Coordinates of C-alpha atoms and ligand atoms in Angstrom, one line a residue:
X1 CA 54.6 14.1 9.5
X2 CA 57.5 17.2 8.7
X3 CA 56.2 18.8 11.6
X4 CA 56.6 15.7 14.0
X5 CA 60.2 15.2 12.8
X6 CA 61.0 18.6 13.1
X7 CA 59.7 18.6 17.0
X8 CA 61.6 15.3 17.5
X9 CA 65.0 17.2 15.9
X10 CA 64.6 20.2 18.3
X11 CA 64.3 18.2 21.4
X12 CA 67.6 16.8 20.4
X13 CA 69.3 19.3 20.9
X14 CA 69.7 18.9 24.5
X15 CA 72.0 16.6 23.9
X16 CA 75.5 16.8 25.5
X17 CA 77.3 15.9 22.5
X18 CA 75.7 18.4 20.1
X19 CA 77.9 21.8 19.9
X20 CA 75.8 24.2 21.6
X21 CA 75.8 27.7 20.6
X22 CA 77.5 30.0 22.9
X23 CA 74.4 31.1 25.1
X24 CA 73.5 28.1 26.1
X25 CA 77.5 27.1 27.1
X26 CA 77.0 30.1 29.1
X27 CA 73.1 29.6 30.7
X28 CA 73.3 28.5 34.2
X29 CA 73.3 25.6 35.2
X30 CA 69.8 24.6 36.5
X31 CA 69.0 25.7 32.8
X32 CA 70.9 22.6 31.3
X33 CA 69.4 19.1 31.2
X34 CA 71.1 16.9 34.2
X35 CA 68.7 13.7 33.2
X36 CA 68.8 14.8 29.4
X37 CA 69.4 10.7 28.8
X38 CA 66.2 9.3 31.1
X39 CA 66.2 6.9 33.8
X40 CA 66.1 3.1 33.8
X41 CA 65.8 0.0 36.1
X42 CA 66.4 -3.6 35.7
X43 CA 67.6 -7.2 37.1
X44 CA 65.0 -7.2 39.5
X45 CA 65.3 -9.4 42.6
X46 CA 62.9 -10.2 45.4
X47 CA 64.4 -7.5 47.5
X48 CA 66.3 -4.8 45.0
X49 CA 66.2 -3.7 41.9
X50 CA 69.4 -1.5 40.3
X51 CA 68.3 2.2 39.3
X52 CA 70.3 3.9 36.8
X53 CA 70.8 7.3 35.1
X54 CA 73.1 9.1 33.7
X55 CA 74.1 13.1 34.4
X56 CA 74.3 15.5 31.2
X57 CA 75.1 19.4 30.3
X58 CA 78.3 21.0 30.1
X59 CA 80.3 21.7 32.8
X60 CA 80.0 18.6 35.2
X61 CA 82.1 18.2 38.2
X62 CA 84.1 15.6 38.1
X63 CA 82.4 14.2 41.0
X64 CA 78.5 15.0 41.8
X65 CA 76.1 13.1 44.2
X66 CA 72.7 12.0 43.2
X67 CA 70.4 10.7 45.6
X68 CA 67.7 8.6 44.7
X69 CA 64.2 7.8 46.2
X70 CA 62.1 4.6 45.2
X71 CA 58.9 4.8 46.6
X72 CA 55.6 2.2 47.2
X73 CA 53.2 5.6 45.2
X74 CA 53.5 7.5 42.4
X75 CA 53.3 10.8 44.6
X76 CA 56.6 9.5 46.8
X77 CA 54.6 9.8 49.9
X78 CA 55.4 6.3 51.3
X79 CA 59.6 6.1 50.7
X80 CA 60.2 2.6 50.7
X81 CA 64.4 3.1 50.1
X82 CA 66.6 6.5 49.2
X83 CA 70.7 6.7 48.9
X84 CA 72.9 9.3 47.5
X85 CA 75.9 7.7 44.3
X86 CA 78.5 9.8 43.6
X87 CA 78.7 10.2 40.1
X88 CA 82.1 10.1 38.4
X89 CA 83.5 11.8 35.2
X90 CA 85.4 8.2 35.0
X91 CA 82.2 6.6 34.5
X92 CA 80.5 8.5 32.2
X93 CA 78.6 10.3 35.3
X94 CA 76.4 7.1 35.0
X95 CA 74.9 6.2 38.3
X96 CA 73.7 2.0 39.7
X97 CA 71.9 2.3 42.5
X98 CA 70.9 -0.9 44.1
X99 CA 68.3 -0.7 47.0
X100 CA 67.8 -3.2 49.1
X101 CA 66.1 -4.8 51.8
X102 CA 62.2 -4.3 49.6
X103 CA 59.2 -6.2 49.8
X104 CA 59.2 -8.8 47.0
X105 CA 57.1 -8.6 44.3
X106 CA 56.0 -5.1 44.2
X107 CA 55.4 -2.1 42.2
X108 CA 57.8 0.8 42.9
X109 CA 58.1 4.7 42.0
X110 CA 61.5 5.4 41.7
X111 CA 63.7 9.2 40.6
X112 CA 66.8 11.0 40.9
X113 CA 67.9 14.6 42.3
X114 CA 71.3 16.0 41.2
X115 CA 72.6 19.2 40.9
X116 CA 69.3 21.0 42.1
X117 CA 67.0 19.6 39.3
X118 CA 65.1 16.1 39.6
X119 CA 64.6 13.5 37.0
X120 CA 61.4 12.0 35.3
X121 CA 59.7 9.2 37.8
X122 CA 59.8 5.7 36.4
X123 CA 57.7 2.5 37.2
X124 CA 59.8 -0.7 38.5
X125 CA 59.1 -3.8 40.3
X126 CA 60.9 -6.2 42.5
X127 CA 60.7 -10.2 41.3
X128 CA 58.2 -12.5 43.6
X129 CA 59.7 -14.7 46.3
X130 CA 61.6 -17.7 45.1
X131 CA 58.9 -20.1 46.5
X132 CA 56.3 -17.6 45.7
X133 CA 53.3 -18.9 43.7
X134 CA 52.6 -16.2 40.8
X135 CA 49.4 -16.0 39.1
X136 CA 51.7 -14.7 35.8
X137 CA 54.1 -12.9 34.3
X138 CA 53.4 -10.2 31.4
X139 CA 56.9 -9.2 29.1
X140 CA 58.1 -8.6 26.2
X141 CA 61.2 -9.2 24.3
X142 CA 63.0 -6.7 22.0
X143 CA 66.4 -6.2 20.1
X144 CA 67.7 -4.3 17.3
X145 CA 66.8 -1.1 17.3
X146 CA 69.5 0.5 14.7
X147 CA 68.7 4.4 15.7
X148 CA 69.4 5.6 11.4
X149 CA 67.4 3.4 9.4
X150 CA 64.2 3.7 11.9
X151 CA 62.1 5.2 14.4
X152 CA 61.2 3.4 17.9
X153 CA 57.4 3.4 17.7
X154 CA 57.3 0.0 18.8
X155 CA 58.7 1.2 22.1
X156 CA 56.2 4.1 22.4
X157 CA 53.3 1.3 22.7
X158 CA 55.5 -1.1 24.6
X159 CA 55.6 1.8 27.3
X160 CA 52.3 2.1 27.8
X161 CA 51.2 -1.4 28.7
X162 CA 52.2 -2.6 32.2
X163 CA 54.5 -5.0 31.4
X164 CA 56.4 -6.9 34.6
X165 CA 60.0 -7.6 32.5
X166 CA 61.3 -6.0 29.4
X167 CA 64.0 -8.6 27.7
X168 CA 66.4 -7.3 25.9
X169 CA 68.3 -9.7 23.7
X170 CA 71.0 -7.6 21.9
X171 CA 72.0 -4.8 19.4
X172 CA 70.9 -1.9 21.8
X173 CA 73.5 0.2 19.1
X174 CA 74.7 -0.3 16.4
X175 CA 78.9 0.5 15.7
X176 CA 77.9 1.4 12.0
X177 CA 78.7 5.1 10.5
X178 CA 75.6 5.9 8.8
X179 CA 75.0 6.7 5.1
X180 CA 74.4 10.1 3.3
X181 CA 70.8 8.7 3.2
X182 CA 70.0 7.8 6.9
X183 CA 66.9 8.7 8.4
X184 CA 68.5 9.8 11.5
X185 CA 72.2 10.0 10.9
X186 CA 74.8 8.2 13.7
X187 CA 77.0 11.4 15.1
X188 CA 80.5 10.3 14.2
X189 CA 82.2 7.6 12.1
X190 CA 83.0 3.8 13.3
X191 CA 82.7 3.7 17.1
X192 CA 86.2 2.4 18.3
X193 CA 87.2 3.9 21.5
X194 CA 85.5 4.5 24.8
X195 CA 84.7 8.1 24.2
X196 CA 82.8 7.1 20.3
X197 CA 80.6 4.4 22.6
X198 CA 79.5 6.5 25.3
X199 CA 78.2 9.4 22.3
X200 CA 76.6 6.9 20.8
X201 CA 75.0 5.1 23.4
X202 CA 74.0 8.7 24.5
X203 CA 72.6 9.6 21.1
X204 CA 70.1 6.1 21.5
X205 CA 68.9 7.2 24.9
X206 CA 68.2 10.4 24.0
X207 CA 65.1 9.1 21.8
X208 CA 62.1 9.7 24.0
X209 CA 60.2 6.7 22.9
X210 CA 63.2 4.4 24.6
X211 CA 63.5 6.7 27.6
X212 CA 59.8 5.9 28.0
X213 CA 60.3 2.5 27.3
X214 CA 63.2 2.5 30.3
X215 CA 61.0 4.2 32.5
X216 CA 57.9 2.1 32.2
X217 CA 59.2 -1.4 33.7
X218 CA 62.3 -3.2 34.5
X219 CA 65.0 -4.4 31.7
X220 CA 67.1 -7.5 31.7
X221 CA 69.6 -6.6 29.4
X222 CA 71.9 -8.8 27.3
X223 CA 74.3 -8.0 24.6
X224 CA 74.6 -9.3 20.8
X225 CA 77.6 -8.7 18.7
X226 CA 76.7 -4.4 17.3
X227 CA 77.2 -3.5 20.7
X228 CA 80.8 -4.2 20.0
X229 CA 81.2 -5.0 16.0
X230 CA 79.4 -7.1 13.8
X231 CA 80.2 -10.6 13.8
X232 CA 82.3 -10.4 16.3
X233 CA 83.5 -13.8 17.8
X234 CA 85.3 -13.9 21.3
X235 CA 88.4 -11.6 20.6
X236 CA 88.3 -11.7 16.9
X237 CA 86.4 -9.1 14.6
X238 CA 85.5 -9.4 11.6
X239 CA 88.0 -7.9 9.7
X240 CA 90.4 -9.6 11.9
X241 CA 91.8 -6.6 13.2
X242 CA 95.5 -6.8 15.0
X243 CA 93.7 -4.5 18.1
X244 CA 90.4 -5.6 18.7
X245 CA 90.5 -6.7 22.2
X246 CA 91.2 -2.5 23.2
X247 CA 87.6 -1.9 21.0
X248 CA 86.1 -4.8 22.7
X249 CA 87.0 -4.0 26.2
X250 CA 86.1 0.4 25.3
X251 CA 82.5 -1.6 24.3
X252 CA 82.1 -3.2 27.5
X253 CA 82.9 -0.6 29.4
X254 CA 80.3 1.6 27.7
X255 CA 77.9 -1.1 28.0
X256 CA 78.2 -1.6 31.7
X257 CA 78.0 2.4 31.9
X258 CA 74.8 2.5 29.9
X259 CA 72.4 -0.5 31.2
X260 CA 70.7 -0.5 34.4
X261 CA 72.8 -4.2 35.5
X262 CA 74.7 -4.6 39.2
X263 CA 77.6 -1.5 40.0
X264 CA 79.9 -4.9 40.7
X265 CA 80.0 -5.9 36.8
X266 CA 82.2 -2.6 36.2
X267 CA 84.8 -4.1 33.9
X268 CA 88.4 -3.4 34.4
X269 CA 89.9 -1.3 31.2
X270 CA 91.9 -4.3 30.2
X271 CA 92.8 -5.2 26.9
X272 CA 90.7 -8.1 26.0
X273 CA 89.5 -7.9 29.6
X274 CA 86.1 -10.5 30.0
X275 CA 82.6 -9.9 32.0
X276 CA 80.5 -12.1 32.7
X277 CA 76.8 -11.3 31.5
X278 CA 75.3 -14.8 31.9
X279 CA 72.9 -15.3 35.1
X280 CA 69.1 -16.2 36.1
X281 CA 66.1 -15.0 37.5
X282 CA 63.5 -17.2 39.1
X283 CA 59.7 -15.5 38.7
X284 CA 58.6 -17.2 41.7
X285 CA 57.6 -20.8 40.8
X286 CA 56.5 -19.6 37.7
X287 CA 59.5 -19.5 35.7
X288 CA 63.4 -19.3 35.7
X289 CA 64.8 -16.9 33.4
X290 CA 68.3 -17.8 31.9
X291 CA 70.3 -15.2 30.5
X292 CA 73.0 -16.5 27.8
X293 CA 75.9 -14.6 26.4
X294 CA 76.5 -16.0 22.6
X295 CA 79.4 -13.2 21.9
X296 CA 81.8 -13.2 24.4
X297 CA 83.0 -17.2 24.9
X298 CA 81.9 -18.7 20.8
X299 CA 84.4 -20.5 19.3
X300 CA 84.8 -18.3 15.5
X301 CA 82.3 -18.8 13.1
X302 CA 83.2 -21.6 10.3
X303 CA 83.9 -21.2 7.4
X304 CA 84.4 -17.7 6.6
X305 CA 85.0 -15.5 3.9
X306 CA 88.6 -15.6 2.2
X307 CA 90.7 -13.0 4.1
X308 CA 88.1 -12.0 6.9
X309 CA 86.4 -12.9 10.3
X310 CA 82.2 -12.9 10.6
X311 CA 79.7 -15.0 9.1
X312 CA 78.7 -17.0 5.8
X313 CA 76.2 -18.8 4.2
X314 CA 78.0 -22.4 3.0
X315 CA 75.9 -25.5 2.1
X316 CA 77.0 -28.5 5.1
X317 CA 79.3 -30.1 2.3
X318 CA 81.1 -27.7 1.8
X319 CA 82.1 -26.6 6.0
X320 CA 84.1 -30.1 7.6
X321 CA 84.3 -28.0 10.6
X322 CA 80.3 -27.4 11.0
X323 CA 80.2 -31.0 12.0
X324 CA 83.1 -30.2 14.5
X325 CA 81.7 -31.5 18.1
X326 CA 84.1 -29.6 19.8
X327 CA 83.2 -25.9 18.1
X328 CA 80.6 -24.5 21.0
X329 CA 78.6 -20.9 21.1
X330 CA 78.7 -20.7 24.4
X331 CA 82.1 -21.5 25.9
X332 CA 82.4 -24.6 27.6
X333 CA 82.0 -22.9 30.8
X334 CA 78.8 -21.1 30.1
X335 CA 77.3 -24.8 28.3
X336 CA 78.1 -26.5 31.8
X337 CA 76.4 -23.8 33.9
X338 CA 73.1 -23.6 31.6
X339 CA 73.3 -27.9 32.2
X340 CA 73.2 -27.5 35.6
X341 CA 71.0 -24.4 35.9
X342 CA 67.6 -25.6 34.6
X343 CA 64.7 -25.8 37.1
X344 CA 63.1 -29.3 37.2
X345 CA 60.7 -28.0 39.7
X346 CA 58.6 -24.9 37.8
X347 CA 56.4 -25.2 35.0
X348 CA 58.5 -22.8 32.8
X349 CA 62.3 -22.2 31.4
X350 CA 62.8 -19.5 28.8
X351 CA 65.8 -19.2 27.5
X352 CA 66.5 -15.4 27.4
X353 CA 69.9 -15.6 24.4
X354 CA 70.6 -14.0 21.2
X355 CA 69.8 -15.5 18.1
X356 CA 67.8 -17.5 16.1
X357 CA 68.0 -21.5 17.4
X358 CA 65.8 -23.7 15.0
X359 CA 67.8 -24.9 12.3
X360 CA 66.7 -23.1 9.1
X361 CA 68.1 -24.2 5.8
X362 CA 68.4 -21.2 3.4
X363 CA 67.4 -22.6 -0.2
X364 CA 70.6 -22.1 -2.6
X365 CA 69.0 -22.4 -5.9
X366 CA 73.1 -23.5 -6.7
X367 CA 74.3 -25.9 -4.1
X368 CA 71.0 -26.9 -2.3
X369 CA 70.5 -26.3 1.7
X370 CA 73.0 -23.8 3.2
X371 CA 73.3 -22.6 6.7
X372 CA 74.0 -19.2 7.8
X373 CA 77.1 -19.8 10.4
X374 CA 76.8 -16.9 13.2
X375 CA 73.8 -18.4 14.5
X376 CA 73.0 -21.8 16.3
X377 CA 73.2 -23.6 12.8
X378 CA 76.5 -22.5 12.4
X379 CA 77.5 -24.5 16.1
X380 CA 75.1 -27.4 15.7
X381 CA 76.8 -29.6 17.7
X382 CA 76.5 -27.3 20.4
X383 CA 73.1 -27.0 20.1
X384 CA 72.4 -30.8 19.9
X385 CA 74.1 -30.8 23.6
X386 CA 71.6 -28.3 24.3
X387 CA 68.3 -29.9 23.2
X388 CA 69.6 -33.1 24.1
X389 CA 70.3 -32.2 27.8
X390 CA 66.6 -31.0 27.6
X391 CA 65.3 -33.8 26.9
X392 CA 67.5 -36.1 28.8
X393 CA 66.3 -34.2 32.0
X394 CA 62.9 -33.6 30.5
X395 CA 63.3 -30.2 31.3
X396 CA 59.5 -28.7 31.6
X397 CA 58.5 -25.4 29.4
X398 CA 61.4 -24.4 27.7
X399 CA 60.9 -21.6 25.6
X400 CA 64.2 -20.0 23.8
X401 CA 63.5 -16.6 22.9
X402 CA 66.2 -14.5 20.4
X403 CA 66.8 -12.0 18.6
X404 CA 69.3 -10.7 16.0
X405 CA 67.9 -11.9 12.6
X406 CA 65.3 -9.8 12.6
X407 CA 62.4 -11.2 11.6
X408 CA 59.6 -12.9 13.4
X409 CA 60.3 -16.5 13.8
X410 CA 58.1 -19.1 15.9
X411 CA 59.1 -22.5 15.8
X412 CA 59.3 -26.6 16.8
X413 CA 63.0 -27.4 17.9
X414 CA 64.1 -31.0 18.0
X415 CA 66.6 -33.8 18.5
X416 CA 66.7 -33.9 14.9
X417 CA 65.0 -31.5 12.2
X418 CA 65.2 -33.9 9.4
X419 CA 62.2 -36.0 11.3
X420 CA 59.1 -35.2 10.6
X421 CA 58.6 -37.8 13.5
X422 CA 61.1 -36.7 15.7
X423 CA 60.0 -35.5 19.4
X424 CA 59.6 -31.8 19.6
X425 CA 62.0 -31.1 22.9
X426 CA 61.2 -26.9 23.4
X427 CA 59.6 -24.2 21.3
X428 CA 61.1 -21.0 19.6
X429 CA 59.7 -17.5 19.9
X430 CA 62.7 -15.3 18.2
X431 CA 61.7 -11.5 17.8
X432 CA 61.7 -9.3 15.3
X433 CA 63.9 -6.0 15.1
X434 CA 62.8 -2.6 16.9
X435 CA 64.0 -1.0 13.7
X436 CA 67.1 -2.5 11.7
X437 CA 66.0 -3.4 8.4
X438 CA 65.2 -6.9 7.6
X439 CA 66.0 -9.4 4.8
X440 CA 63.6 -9.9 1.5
X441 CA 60.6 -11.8 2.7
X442 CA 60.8 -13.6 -0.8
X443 CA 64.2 -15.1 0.1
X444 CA 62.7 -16.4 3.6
X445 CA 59.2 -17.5 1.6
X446 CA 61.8 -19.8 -0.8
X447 CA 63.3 -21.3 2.0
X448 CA 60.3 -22.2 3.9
X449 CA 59.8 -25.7 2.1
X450 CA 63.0 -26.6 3.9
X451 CA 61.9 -26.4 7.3
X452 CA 58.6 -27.6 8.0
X453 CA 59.3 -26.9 11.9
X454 CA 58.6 -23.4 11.3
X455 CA 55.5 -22.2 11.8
X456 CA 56.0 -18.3 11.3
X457 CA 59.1 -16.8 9.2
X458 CA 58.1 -12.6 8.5
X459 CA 61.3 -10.7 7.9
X460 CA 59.8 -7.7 6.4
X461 CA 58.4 -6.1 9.6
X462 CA 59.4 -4.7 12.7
X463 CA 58.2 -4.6 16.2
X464 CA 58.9 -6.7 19.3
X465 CA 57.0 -9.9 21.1
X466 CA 54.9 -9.6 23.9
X467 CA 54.1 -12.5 26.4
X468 CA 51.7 -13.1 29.0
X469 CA 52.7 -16.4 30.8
X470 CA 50.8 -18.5 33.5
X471 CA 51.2 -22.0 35.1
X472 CA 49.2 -23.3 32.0
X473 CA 50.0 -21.5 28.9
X474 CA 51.9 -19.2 27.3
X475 CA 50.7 -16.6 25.2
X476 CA 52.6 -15.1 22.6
X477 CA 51.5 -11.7 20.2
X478 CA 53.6 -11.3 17.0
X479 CA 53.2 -7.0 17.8
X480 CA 54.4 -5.2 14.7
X481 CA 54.6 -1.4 13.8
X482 CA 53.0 -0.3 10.2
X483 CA 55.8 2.2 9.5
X484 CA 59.3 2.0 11.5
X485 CA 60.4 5.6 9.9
X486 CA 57.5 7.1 11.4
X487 CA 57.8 7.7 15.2
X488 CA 54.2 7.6 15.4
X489 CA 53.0 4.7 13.9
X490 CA 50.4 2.7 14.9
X491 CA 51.2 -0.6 15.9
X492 CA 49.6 -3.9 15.7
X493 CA 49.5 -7.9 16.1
X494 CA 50.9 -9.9 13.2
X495 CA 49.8 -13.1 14.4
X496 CA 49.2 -15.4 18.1
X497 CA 50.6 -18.8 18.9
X498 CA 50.2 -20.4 21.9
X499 CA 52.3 -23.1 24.1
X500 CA 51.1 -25.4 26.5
X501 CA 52.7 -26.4 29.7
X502 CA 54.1 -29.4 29.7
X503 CA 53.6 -30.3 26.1
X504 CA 56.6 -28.3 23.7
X505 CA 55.5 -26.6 20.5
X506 CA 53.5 -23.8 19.0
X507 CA 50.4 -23.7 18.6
X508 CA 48.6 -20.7 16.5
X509 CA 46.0 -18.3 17.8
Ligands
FE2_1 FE1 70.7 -6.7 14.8

């Protein structure tokens, strides 16, 4: 085990944003790392795809072209699509390329050449036809994945299975300085300004089990609230600091930079400036995709602590504005587009968002039931609209899948949870964390008896969730690593459930 961690230190130190001693400074340049961060891909469409990478090593122009060259084989013999992007000191020297004009619903090779050295190949696809039929869709969904308390293991095996769609559902980083004690200590303190983002966005991508990851199939990438600060609501954070709409827009900005998402979602460096995350992806006939953003729009969480922004656990009688109908997570905006967006005419809807939906009552051995207010049980009335619209339209095969909490949940969601009897409307697959720590599965065990919707509550593992989805059924494995702090773990299935289409709900095995 020393000896792996040692090996995993010294490739490290490639990184840009270590001090390098003197003779490498000096080396020339073809001897410094110019993809030292990996490639990606993502938001696939039937005829593009965007490519990204970013340049690395001292001593980088401020302007550099990089062409790129996505091909139909691994060998690049039959060039389906090549460009040149100038990369730009302004933007990190992160490059979107977006080719166009490709055959839908294909594999692609795809790699970079810059400054006389090429990058790693990686694997992408384009999405099927709109009125394509689609035999299936294989993906997997993944969040969480705080770099100093853990290792990425889970993404080492996600890698190597051909997977058409990774979803990523928030907390890529984590703002956090890390403790004395971390496993893998964050380089610098707090992240607050553009420059502390983009070193630690660059310090994540420079683990090789994520590059892999990145490199293996397209991402659709959404963000949570570490990407910016924890808790975050809108333009408030949760120490209610006087200037957190700079921090907020410095965050987006390094997150546009970093994920592989369309060149035309470049945010303006504006105070408090928006940028608008939220979208779909049809699979064919198979399935549409709906992307939610949960951070950016939420009215504040209720409630809170004396003195401070952010979330808290508070029993219903004690919160009047929980039972607000006009409190939404979404943004009013955001809840109108989602009504409008579902597809009536394809067997499946997931719901690609950020946290956990089911109502889960946390046991208070004091004052009974309590609900934790960052996620959907702290906006219940938005989330009635939700489910109600669902069933209202009888919207076929939806399937919310979240993040955030991590901890495997799988679970019934209703009109009302305090029914046994009551309809079940759309079923719950929310994934556990890549590597953030989780909460004591003893608390979760003592609050089970409170929500006999749920059918799987494990906080004390990590891992991700990985799909394969037909007309019929979906197919859902609980994957989880045996040892997060060990970048070699061995990884395995936690438990199965299975949906039908057409008929909402989990089924196990
Ligand atoms: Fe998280």
């Amino acid at each position: 085990m020393r000896g792996m961690k040692r090996r995993h230190a010294i490739a490290a130190l490639s990184l840009p944003a270590l001090a390098l001693p003197a003779y490498v400074r000096h080396a020339p340049a073809a001897d410094v790392p110019r993809f030292g961060l990996g490639i990606a891909s993502g938001h696939p469409q039937p005829q593009g795809m965007v490519l990204w990478t970013r340049l690395t090593g001292e001593q980088l122009p401020d302007s550099v072209d990089v062409t790129w060259e996505l091909a139909e084989d691994e060998a690049f013999q039959r060039i389906a699509a090549r460009g040149t992007e100038r990369a730009i000191a302004d933007d990190a020297h992160t490059v979107h390329a977006e080719p166009a004009g490709l055959l839908p619903d294909r594999v692609h090779h795809y790699r970079f050449t810059a400054l006389g050295q090429r990058s790693a190949a990686g694997r992408t696809r384009t999405a099927p036809a709109p009125g394509a039929r689609v035999g299936r869709l294989d993906f997997a969904i993944a969040s969480c994945q705080r770099y100093d308390v853990g290792h990425y293991a889970a993404w080492r095996h996600l890698a190597a299975q051909e997977l058409d769609l990774v979803l990523f559902l928030g907390d890529y980083i984590y703002e956090y300085a890390s403790s004395p004690l971390a496993l893998r200590a964050h380089e610098g303190g707090v992240t607050l300004t553009l420059d502390d983002y983009r070193r630690r966005y660059a310090q994540y991508k420079s683990d090789p089990a994520l590059q892999a990851a990145h490199a293996a199939c397209p991402w659709l990438v959404v963000w949570d609230d570490h990407e910016v600060d924890n808790d975050y609501a809108a333009l408030q954070g949760q120490n209610l600091q006087p200037d957190f709409g700079t921090r907020r827009s410095a965050a987006y900005r390094a997150w546009w930079e970093h994920m592989p998402v369309a060149k035309a979602l470049r945010p303006l460096a504006v105070a408090g400036g928006s940028m608008r995350i939220h979208g779909s992806l049809d699979w064919g006939r198979l399935a549409r995709i709906h992307l939610l953003d949960d951070r950016q729009y939420r009215d504040v969480q209720a409630c809170p602590r004396p003195g401070r922004g952010g979330s808290n656990t508070v029993p219903l009688a004690d919160c009047a504005a929980l039972a607000d109908p006009r409190r939404t997570l979404l943004g009013a905006d955001q809840e109108r587009w989602l009504a409008g967006n579902w597809a009536l005419d394809r067997p499946w809807n997931l719901l690609a968002q950020q946290t956990l939906m089911t109502r889960f009552a946390w046991a208070d051995p004091a004052r009974g039931a309590s609900y934790w207010t960052d996620g959907w049980d702290g906006y219940p009335a938005a989330r009635q609209r939700l489910l109600g619209t669902v069933a209202e339209r009888r919207v076929p095969g939806v399937v919310v899948l979240g993040g955030d909490v991590h901890a495997h949940y799988v679970a019934d969601l209703k009109a009302d949870f305090d029914d046994p009897r009551a309809p079940i409307i759309a079923t719950e697959f929310c994934g556990t964390s890549i590597s953030s720590l989780g909460l004591a599965q003893e608390r979760v065990d003592a609050a089970r008896g409170f929500n006999p919707h749920v059918h799987w509550a494990r906080a004390d593992q990590r891992g991700a969730m990985r799909f394969r989805l037909d007309d019929q059924t979906l197919d859902a494995q609980l994957l989880v690593v045996d040892n997060a702090r060990d970048p070699m773990s061995s990884i395995g299935t936690q438990a199965r459930f299975s949906v039908a289409a057409r008929q909402p709900g989990a089924l196990p095995g």
